[in-house]
Short mmCIF file of C-alpha atoms and ligand atoms in Angstrom, two decimals:
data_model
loop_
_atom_site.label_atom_id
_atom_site.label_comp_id
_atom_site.label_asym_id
_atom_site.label_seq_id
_atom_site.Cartn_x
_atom_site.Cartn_y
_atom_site.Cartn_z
CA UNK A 1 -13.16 0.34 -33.64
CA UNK A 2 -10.44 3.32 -33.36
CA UNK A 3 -8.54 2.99 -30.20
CA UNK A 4 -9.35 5.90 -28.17
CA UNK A 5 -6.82 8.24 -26.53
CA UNK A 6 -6.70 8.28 -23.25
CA UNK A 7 -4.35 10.65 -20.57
CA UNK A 8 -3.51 9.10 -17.28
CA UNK A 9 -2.62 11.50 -14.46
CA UNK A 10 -0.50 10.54 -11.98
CA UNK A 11 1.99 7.78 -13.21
CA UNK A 12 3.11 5.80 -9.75
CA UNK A 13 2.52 2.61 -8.76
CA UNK A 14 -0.90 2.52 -10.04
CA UNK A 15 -1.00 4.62 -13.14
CA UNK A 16 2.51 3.34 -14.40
CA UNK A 17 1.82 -0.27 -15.22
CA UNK A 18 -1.74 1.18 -16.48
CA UNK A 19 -0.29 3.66 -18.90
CA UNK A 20 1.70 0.65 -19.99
CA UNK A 21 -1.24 -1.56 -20.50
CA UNK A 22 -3.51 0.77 -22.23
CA UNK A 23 -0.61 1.90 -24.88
CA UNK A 24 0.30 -2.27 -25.10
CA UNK A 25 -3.52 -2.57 -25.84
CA UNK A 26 -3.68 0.31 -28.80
CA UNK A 27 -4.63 3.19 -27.15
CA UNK A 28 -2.85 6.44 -27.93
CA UNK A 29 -1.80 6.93 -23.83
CA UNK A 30 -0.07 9.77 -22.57
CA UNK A 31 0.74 9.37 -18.93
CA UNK A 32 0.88 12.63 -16.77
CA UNK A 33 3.89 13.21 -13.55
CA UNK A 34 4.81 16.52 -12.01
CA UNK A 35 8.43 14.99 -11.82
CA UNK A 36 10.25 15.83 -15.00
CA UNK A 37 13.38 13.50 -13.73
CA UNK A 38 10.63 10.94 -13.82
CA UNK A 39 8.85 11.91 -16.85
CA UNK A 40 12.40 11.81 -18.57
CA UNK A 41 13.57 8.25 -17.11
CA UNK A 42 9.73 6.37 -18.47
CA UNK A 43 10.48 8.03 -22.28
CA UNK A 44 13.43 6.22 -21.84
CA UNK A 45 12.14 2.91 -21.10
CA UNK A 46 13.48 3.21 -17.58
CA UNK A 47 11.06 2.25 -14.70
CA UNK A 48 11.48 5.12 -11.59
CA UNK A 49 9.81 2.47 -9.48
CA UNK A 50 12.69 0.19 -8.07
CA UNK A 51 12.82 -3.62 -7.50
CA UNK A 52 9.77 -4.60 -9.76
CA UNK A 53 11.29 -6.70 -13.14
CA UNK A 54 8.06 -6.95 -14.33
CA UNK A 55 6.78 -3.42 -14.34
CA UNK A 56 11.06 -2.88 -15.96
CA UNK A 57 9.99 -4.99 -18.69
CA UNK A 58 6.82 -3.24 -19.29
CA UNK A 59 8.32 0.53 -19.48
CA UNK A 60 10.49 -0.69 -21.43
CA UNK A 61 8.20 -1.00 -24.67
CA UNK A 62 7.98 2.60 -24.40
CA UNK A 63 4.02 2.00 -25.43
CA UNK A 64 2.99 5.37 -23.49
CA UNK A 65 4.69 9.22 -23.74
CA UNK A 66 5.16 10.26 -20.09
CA UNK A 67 4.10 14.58 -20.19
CA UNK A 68 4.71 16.88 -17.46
CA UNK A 69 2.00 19.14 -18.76
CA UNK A 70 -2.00 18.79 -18.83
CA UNK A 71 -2.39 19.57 -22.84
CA UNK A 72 -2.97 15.92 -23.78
CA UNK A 73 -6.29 16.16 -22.15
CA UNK A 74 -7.26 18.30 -24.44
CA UNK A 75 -6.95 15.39 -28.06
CA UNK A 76 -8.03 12.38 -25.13
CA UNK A 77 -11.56 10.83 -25.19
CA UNK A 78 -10.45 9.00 -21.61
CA UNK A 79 -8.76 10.97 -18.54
CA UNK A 80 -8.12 8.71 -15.68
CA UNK A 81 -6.76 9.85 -12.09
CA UNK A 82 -4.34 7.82 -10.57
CA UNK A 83 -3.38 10.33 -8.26
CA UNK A 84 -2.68 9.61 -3.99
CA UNK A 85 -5.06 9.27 -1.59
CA UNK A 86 -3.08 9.68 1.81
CA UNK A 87 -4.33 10.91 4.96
CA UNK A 88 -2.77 13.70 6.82
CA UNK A 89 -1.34 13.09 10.47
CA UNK A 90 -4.45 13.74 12.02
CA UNK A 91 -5.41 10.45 9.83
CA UNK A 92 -8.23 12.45 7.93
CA UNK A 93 -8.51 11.74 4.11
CA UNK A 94 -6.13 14.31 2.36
CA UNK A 95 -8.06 14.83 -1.27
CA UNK A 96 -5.34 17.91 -2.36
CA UNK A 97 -4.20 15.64 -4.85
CA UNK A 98 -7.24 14.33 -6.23
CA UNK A 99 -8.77 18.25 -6.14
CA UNK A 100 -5.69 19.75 -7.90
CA UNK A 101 -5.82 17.13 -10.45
CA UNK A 102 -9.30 17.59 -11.35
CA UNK A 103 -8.74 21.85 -11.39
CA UNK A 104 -6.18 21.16 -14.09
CA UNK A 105 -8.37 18.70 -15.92
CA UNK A 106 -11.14 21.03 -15.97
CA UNK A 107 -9.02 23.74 -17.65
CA UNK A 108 -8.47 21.50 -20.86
CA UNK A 109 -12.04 19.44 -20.99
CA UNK A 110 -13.65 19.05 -23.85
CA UNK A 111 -17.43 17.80 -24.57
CA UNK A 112 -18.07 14.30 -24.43
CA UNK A 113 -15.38 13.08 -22.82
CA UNK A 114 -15.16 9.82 -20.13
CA UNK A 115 -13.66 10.73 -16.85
CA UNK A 116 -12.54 7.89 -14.94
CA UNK A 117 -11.37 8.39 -11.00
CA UNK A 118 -9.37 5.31 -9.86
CA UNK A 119 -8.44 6.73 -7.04
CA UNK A 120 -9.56 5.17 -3.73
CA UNK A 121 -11.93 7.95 -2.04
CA UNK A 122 -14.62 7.50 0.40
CA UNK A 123 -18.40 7.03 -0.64
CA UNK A 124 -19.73 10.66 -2.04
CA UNK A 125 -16.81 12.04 -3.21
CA UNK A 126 -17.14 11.69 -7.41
CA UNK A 127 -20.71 13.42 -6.61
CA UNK A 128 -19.64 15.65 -3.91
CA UNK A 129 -16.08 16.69 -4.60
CA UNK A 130 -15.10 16.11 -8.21
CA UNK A 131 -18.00 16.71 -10.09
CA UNK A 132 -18.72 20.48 -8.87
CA UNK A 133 -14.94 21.05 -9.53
CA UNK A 134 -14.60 19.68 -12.86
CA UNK A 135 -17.72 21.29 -14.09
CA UNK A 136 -16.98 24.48 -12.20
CA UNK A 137 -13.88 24.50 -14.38
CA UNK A 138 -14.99 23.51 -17.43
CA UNK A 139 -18.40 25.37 -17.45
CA UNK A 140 -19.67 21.41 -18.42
CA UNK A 141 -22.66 19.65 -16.84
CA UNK A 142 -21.83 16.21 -15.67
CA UNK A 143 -23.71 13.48 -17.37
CA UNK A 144 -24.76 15.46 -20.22
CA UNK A 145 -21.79 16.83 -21.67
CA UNK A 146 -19.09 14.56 -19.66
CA UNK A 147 -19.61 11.36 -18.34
CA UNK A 148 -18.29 10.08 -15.16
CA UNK A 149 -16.86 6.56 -13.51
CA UNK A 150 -15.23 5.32 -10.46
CA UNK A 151 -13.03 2.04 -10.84
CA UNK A 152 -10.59 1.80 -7.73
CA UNK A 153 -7.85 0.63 -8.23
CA UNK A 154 -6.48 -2.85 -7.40
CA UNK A 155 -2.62 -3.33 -7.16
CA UNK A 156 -0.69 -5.90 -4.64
CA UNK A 157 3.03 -4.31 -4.64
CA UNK A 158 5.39 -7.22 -5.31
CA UNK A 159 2.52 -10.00 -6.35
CA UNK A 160 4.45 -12.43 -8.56
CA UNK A 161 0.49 -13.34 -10.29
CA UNK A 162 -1.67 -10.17 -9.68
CA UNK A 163 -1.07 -7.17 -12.00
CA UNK A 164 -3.23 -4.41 -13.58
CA UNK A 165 -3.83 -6.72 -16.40
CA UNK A 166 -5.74 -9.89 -14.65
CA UNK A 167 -6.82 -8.21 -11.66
CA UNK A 168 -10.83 -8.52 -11.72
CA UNK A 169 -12.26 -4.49 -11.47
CA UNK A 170 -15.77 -3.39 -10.43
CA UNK A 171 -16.97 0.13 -11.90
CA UNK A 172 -19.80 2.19 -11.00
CA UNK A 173 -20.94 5.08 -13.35
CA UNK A 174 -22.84 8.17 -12.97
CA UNK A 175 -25.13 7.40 -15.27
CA UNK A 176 -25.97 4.64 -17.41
CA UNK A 177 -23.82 6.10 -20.82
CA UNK A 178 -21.11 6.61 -18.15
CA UNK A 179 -20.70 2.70 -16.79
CA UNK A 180 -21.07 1.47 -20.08
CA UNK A 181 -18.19 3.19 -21.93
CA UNK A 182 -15.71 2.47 -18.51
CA UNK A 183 -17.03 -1.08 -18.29
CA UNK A 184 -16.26 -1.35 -22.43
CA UNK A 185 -13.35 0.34 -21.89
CA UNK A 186 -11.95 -1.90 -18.93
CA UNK A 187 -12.95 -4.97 -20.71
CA UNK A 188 -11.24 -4.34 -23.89
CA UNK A 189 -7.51 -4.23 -21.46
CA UNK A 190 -8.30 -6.40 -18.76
CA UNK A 191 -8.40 -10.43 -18.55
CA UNK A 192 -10.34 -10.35 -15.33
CA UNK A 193 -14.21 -9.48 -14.68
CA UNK A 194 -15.32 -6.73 -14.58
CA UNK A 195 -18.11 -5.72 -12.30
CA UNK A 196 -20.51 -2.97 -12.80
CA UNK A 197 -21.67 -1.63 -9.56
CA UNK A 198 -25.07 0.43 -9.40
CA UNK A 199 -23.86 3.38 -8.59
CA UNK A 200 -20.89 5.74 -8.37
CA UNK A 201 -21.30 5.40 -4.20
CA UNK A 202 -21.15 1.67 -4.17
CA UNK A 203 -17.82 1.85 -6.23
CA UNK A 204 -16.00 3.53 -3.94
CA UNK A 205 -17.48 1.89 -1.02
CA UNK A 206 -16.12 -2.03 -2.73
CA UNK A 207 -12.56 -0.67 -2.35
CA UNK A 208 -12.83 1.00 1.04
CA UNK A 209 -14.55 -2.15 2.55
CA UNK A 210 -12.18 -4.91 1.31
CA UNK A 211 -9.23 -3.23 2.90
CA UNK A 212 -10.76 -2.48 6.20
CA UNK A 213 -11.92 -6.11 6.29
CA UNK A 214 -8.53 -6.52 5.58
CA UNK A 215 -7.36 -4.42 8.57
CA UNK A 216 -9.85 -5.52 10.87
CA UNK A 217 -8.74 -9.12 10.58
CA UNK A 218 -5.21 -8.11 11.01
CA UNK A 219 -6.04 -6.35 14.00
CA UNK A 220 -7.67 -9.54 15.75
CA UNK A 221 -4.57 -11.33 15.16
CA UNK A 222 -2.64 -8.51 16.19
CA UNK A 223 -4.97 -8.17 19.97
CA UNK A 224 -4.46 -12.30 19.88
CA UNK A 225 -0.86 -11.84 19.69
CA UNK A 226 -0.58 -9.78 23.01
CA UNK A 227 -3.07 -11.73 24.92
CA UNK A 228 -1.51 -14.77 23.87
CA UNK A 229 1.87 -13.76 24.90
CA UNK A 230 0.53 -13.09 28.88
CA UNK A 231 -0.87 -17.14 28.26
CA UNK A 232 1.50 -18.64 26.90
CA UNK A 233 0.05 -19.71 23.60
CA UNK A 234 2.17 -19.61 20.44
CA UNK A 235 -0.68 -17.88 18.25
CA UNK A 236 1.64 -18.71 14.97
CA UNK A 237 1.11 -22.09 15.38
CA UNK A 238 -2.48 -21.66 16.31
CA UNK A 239 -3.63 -19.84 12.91
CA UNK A 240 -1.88 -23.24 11.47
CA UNK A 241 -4.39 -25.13 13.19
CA UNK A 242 -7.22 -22.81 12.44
CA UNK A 243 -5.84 -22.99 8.75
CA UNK A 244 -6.93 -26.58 8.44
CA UNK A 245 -10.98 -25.82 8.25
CA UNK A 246 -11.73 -25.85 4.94
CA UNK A 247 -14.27 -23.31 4.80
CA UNK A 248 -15.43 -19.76 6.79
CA UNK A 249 -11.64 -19.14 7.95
CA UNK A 250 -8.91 -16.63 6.07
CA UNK A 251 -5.66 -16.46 7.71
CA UNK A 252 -3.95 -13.44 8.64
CA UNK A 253 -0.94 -12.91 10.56
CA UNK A 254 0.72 -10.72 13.34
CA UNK A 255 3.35 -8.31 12.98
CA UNK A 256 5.28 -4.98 14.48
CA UNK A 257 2.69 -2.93 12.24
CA UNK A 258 0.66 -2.30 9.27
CA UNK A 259 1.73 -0.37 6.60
CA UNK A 260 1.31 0.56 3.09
CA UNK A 261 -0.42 3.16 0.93
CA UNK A 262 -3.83 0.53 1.02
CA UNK A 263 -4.58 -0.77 4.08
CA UNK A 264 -3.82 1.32 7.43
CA UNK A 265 -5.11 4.58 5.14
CA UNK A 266 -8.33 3.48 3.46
CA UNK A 267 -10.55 2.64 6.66
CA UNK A 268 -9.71 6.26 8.13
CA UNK A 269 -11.40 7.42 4.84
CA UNK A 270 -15.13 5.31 5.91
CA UNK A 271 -14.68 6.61 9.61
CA UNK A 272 -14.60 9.81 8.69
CA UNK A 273 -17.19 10.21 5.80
CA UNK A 274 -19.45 8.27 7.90
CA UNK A 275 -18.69 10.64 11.12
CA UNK A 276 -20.18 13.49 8.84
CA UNK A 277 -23.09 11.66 8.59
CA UNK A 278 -23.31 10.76 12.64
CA UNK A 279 -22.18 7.41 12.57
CA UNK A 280 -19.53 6.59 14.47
CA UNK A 281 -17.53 3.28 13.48
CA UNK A 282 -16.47 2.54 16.96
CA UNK A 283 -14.98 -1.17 15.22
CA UNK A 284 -12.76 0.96 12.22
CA UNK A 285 -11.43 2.65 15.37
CA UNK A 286 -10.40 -0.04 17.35
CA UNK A 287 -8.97 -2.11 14.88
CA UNK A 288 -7.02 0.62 13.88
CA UNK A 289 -5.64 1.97 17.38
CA UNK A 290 -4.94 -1.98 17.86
CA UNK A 291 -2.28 -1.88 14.50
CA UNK A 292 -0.97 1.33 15.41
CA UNK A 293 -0.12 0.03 18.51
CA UNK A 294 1.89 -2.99 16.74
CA UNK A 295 5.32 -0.76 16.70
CA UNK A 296 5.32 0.06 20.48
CA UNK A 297 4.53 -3.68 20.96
CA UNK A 298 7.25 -5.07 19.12
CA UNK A 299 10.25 -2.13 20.71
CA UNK A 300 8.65 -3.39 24.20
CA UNK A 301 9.09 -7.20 23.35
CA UNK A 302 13.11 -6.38 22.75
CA UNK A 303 12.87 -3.86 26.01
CA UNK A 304 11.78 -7.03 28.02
CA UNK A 305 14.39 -9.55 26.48
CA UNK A 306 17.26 -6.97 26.78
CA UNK A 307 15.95 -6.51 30.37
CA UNK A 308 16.23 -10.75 31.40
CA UNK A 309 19.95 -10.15 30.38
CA UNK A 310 20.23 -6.99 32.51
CA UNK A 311 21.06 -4.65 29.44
CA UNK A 312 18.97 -0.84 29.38
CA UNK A 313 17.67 -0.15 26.26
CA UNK A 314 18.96 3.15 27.01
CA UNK A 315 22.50 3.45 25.21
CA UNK A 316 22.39 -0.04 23.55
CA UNK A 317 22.73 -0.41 19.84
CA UNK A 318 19.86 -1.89 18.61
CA UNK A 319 19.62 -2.81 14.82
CA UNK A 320 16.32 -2.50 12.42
CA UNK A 321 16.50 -4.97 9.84
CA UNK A 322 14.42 -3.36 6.80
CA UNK A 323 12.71 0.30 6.56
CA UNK A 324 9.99 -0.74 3.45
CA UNK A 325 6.01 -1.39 4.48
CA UNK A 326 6.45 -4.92 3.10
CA UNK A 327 8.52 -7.18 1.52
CA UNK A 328 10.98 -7.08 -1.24
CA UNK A 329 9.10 -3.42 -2.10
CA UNK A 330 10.83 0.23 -2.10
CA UNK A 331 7.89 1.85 -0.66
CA UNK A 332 7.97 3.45 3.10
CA UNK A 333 4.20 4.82 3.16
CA UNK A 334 2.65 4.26 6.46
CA UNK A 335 5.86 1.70 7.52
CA UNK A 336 5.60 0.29 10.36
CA UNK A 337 9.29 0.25 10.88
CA UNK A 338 9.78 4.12 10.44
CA UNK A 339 7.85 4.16 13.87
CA UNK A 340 10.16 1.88 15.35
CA UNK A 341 13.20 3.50 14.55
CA UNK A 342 11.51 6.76 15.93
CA UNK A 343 10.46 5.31 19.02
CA UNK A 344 13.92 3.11 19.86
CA UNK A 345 15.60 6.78 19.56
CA UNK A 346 12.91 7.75 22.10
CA UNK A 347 13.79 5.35 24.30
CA UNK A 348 17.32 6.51 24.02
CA UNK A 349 18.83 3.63 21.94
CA UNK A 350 21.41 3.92 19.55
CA UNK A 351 19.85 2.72 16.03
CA UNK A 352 21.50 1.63 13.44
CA UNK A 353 19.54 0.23 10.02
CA UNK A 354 19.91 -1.74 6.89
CA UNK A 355 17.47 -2.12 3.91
CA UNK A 356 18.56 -3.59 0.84
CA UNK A 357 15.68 -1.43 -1.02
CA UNK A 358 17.23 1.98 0.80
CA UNK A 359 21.42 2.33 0.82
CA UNK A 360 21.06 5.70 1.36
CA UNK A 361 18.96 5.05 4.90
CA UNK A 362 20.68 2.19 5.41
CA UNK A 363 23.84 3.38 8.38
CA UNK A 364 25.62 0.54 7.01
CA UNK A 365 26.03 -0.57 3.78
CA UNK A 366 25.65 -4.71 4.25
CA UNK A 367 23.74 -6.68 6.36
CA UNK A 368 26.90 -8.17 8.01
CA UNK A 369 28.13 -4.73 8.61
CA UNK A 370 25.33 -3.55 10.49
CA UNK A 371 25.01 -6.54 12.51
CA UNK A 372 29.09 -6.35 13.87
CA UNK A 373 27.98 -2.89 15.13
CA UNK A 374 24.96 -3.60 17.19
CA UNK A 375 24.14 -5.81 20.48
CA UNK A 376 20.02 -6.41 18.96
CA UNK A 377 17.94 -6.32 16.38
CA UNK A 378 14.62 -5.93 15.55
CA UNK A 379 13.52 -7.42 12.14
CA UNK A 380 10.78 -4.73 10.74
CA UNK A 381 10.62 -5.97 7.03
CA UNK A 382 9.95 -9.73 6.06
CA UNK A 383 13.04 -8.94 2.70
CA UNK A 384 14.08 -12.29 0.76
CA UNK A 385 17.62 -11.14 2.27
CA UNK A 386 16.63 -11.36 5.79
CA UNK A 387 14.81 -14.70 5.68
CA UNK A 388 17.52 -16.64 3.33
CA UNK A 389 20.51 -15.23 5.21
CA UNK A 390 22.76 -17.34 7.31
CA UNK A 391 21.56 -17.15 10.90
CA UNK A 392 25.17 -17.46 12.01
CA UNK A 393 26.23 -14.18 11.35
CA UNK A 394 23.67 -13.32 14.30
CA UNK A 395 26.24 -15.52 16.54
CA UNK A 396 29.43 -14.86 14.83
CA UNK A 397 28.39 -10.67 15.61
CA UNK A 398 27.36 -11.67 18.94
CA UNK A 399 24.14 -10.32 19.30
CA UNK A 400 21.96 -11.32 22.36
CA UNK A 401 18.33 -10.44 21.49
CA UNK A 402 16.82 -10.83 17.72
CA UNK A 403 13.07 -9.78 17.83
CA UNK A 404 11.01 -10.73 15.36
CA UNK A 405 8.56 -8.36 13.93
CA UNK A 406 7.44 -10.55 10.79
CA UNK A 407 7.47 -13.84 12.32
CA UNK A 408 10.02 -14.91 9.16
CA UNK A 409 13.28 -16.32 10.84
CA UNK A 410 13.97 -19.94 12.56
CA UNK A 411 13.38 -19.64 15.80
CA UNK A 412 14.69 -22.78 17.52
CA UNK A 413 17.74 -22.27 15.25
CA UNK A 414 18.61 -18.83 16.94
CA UNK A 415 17.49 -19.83 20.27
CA UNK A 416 19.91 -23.40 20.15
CA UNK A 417 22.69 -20.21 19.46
CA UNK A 418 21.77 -18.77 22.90
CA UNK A 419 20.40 -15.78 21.40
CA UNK A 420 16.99 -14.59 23.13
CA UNK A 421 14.12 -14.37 20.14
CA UNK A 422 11.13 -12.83 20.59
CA UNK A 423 8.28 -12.81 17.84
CA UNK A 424 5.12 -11.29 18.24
CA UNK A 425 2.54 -13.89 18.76
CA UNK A 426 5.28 -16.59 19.21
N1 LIG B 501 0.16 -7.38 7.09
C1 LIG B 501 0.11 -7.98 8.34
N2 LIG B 501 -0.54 -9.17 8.47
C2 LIG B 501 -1.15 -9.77 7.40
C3 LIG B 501 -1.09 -9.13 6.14
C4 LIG B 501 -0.41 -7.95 6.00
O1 LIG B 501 0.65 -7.46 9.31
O2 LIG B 501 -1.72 -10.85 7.57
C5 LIG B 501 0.83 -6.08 6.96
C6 LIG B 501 1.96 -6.09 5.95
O3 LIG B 501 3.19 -6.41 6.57
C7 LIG B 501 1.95 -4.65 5.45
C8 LIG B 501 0.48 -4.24 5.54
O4 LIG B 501 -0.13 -5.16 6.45
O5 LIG B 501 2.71 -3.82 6.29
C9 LIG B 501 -0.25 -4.29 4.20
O6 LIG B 501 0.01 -5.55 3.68
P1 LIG B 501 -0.66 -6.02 2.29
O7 LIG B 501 -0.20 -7.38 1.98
O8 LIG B 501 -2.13 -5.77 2.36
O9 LIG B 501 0.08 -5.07 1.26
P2 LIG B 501 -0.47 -3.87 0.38
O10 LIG B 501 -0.58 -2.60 1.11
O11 LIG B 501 0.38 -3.91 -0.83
O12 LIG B 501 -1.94 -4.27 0.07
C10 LIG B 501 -2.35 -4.65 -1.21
C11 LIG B 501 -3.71 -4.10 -1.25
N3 LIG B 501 -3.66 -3.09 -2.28
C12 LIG B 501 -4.68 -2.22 -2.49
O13 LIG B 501 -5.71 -2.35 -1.91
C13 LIG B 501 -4.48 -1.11 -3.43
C14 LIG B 501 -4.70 -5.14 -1.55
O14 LIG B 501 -4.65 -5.49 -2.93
C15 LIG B 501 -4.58 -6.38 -0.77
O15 LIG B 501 -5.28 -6.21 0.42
C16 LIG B 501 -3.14 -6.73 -0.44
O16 LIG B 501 -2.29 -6.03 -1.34
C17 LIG B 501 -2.89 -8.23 -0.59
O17 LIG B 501 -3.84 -8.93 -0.91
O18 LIG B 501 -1.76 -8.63 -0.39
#
């Protein structure tokens, strides 16, 4: 069967190695950024996304044209959205994106056309939100002369195994023509299943609910962490423990903070569609105020260490080892360590930083550097860098406090140095 062609707007960390796949698989793909540096750098085989070999190799085929403009919708029998999903600082859903996207779709629709959102929005809003605006634009009636799915997306930043190519999908459709061309269509590039849903609504609600389970559990380990600090039980070693049952246990694991463009975003998205219908999700909440308070947590374990040695916080130089969400990733959404750098200036503390994914927020440009200028650090980022580097240079710079906000370093080692560590949890 003739390939279709398909436009993908919105070409970042989830509609890049898509555009990539779908031209790989035959399909005439053009890929859609606002960023003509961008745009440029992709028709050149050159990935804009830093640190990720892979996704290098796969721009480098060239099998998409990156556009700047909307006029490929026009010749495409496929539009996907790719676009972000953030939330805005009052953590409600922010749908600009997704809204402007669909305006300028709407202005070059044509009849018959599959429109596929893989966006991660709440429950409601293909029906409630993009349909009205993509037939309000394009004077087309949903179903009948367009046809509408939801597939959100799946992508683990830095997975060595997990990429847009194996990664099993679930798709709901608005109507029955609707799943069956996006499930055809997702079968025909992807190894993994693929899972209609039976509806639109339950679609978005898969995505929404496997991160906040995500979330949730993270939290619990997170409220375990402080309560096991005040008894004295090192929780690290505990989830060890717990890890031997075979069955109806899934580890997760402390830290200064959740971050990401996934996790501490898509629950606020449930909370508040479901507040609109009066239910309050008292749990989302909680689990959520408990990870936000992960930062504070962590800046407070290094206030009480620097305190046993009789050393203020105020007017110390304190050192943040790694700026990114996550490891071995350029991405700062939602970082947990961009809190902690705000709040150690709060508290008066003179910060200095080094991430090997960001020299130009880095205050020093090596590791070593950094550490001869400070008297602490806090480790905010669980980098390859940080957890193979020698543990002397911690002694040899004489620092007296290294907390630990990822739970990644040797902590006997330090300690035999006489250095104070503090983990969170352990
Ligand atoms: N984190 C913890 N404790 C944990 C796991 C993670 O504190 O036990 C923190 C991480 O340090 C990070 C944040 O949570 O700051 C998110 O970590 P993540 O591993 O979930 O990383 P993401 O954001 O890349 O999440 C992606 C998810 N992507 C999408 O949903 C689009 C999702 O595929 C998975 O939940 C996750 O990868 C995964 O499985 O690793």
């Amino acid at each position: 069967m003739k390939r279709e062609t398909l436009t993908i707007v919105g070409i970042g960390y989830v509609g890049l190695p898509l555009a990539c796949l779908c031209g790989e698989k035959g399909y005439r793909t053009f890929g859609i950024s606002k960023d003509k540096k961008k745009v440029a750098l992709i028709n050149q085989g050159v990935s804009p996304i830093k640190g990720d070999a892979r996704l290098q190799q796969w721009v480098s085929q060239k099998s998409f044209t990156a556009v700047t403009g909307f006029e490929s919708v026009k010749s495409s029998d496929i539009v996907i959205i790719c676009v972000p999903t953030p939330i805005d600082e009052h953590y409600n859903p922010d749908l600009e994106p997704v809204e402007s996207a669909c305006k300028m779709i709407a202005k070059y629709m044509k009849r018959g056309q599959l429109i596929i959102m893989e966006s991660t929005v709440n429950p409601g809003v293909c029906e409630e939100v993009i349909i009205p605006i993509l037939e309000k634009g394009s004077g087309l009636t949903a179903g009948k002369d367009f046809y509408l799915a939801h597939c959100p997306e799946r992508i683990n930043p830095g997975d060595a195994y997990w990429n847009v190519r194996n990664i099993p999908r679930c798709v709901g459709g608005l109507n029955k023509k609707s799943l069956s061309w996006a499930v055809r269509f997702y079968r025909s590039i992807i190894s993994g299943t693929i899972r209609p849903m039976k509806s639109l609504k339950e679609a978005e609600a898969t995505k929404i609910i496997e991160n906040s389970f995500r979330d949730i559990n993270i939290a619990f380990v997170n409220e375990l962490a402080k309560s096991f600090e005040v008894l004295g039980i090192d929780l690290l070693d505990v989830i060890e423990g717990s890890k031997t049952k075979p069955f109806a246990f899934m580890a997760h694991y402390p830290s200064c903070g959740v971050g990401g463009h996934c996790i501490p975003v898509d629950p606020y998205y449930l909370i508040e569609r479901a507040r609109k219908s009066g239910f309050d999700h008292k749990f989302l909440k909680l689990a959520r105020e408990i990870n936000n308070s992960m930062p504070r947590y962590a800046v407070d374990r290094l206030m009480k260490a620097l305190n046993e040695i009789k050393k203020p916080i105020k007017g110390t130089s304190i050192g943040v080892l790694g700026l990114a969400y996550k490891a071995d990733v350029d991405d700062l959404r939602e970082s947990p360590a961009v809190e902690i750098v705000s709040i150690l200036k709060e508290e008066g503390a003179k910060v200095e930083i080094f991430d090997p994914y960001f020299p130009k927020r880095s205050t020093a440009p090596s590791l070593e550097e950094m550490l001869r200028k400070v008297d602490a650090v806090i480790l905010a980022t669980d980098h390859r860098e940080f957890k193979e580097m020698n543990l002397l240079n911690f002694k040899k710079a004489q620092i007296k406090v290294v907390v630990d906000g990822k739970n990644c370093l040797d902590s006997i080692t330090i300690a035999k140095m006489g250095i104070l560590y503090r983990g969170i949890g352990k």
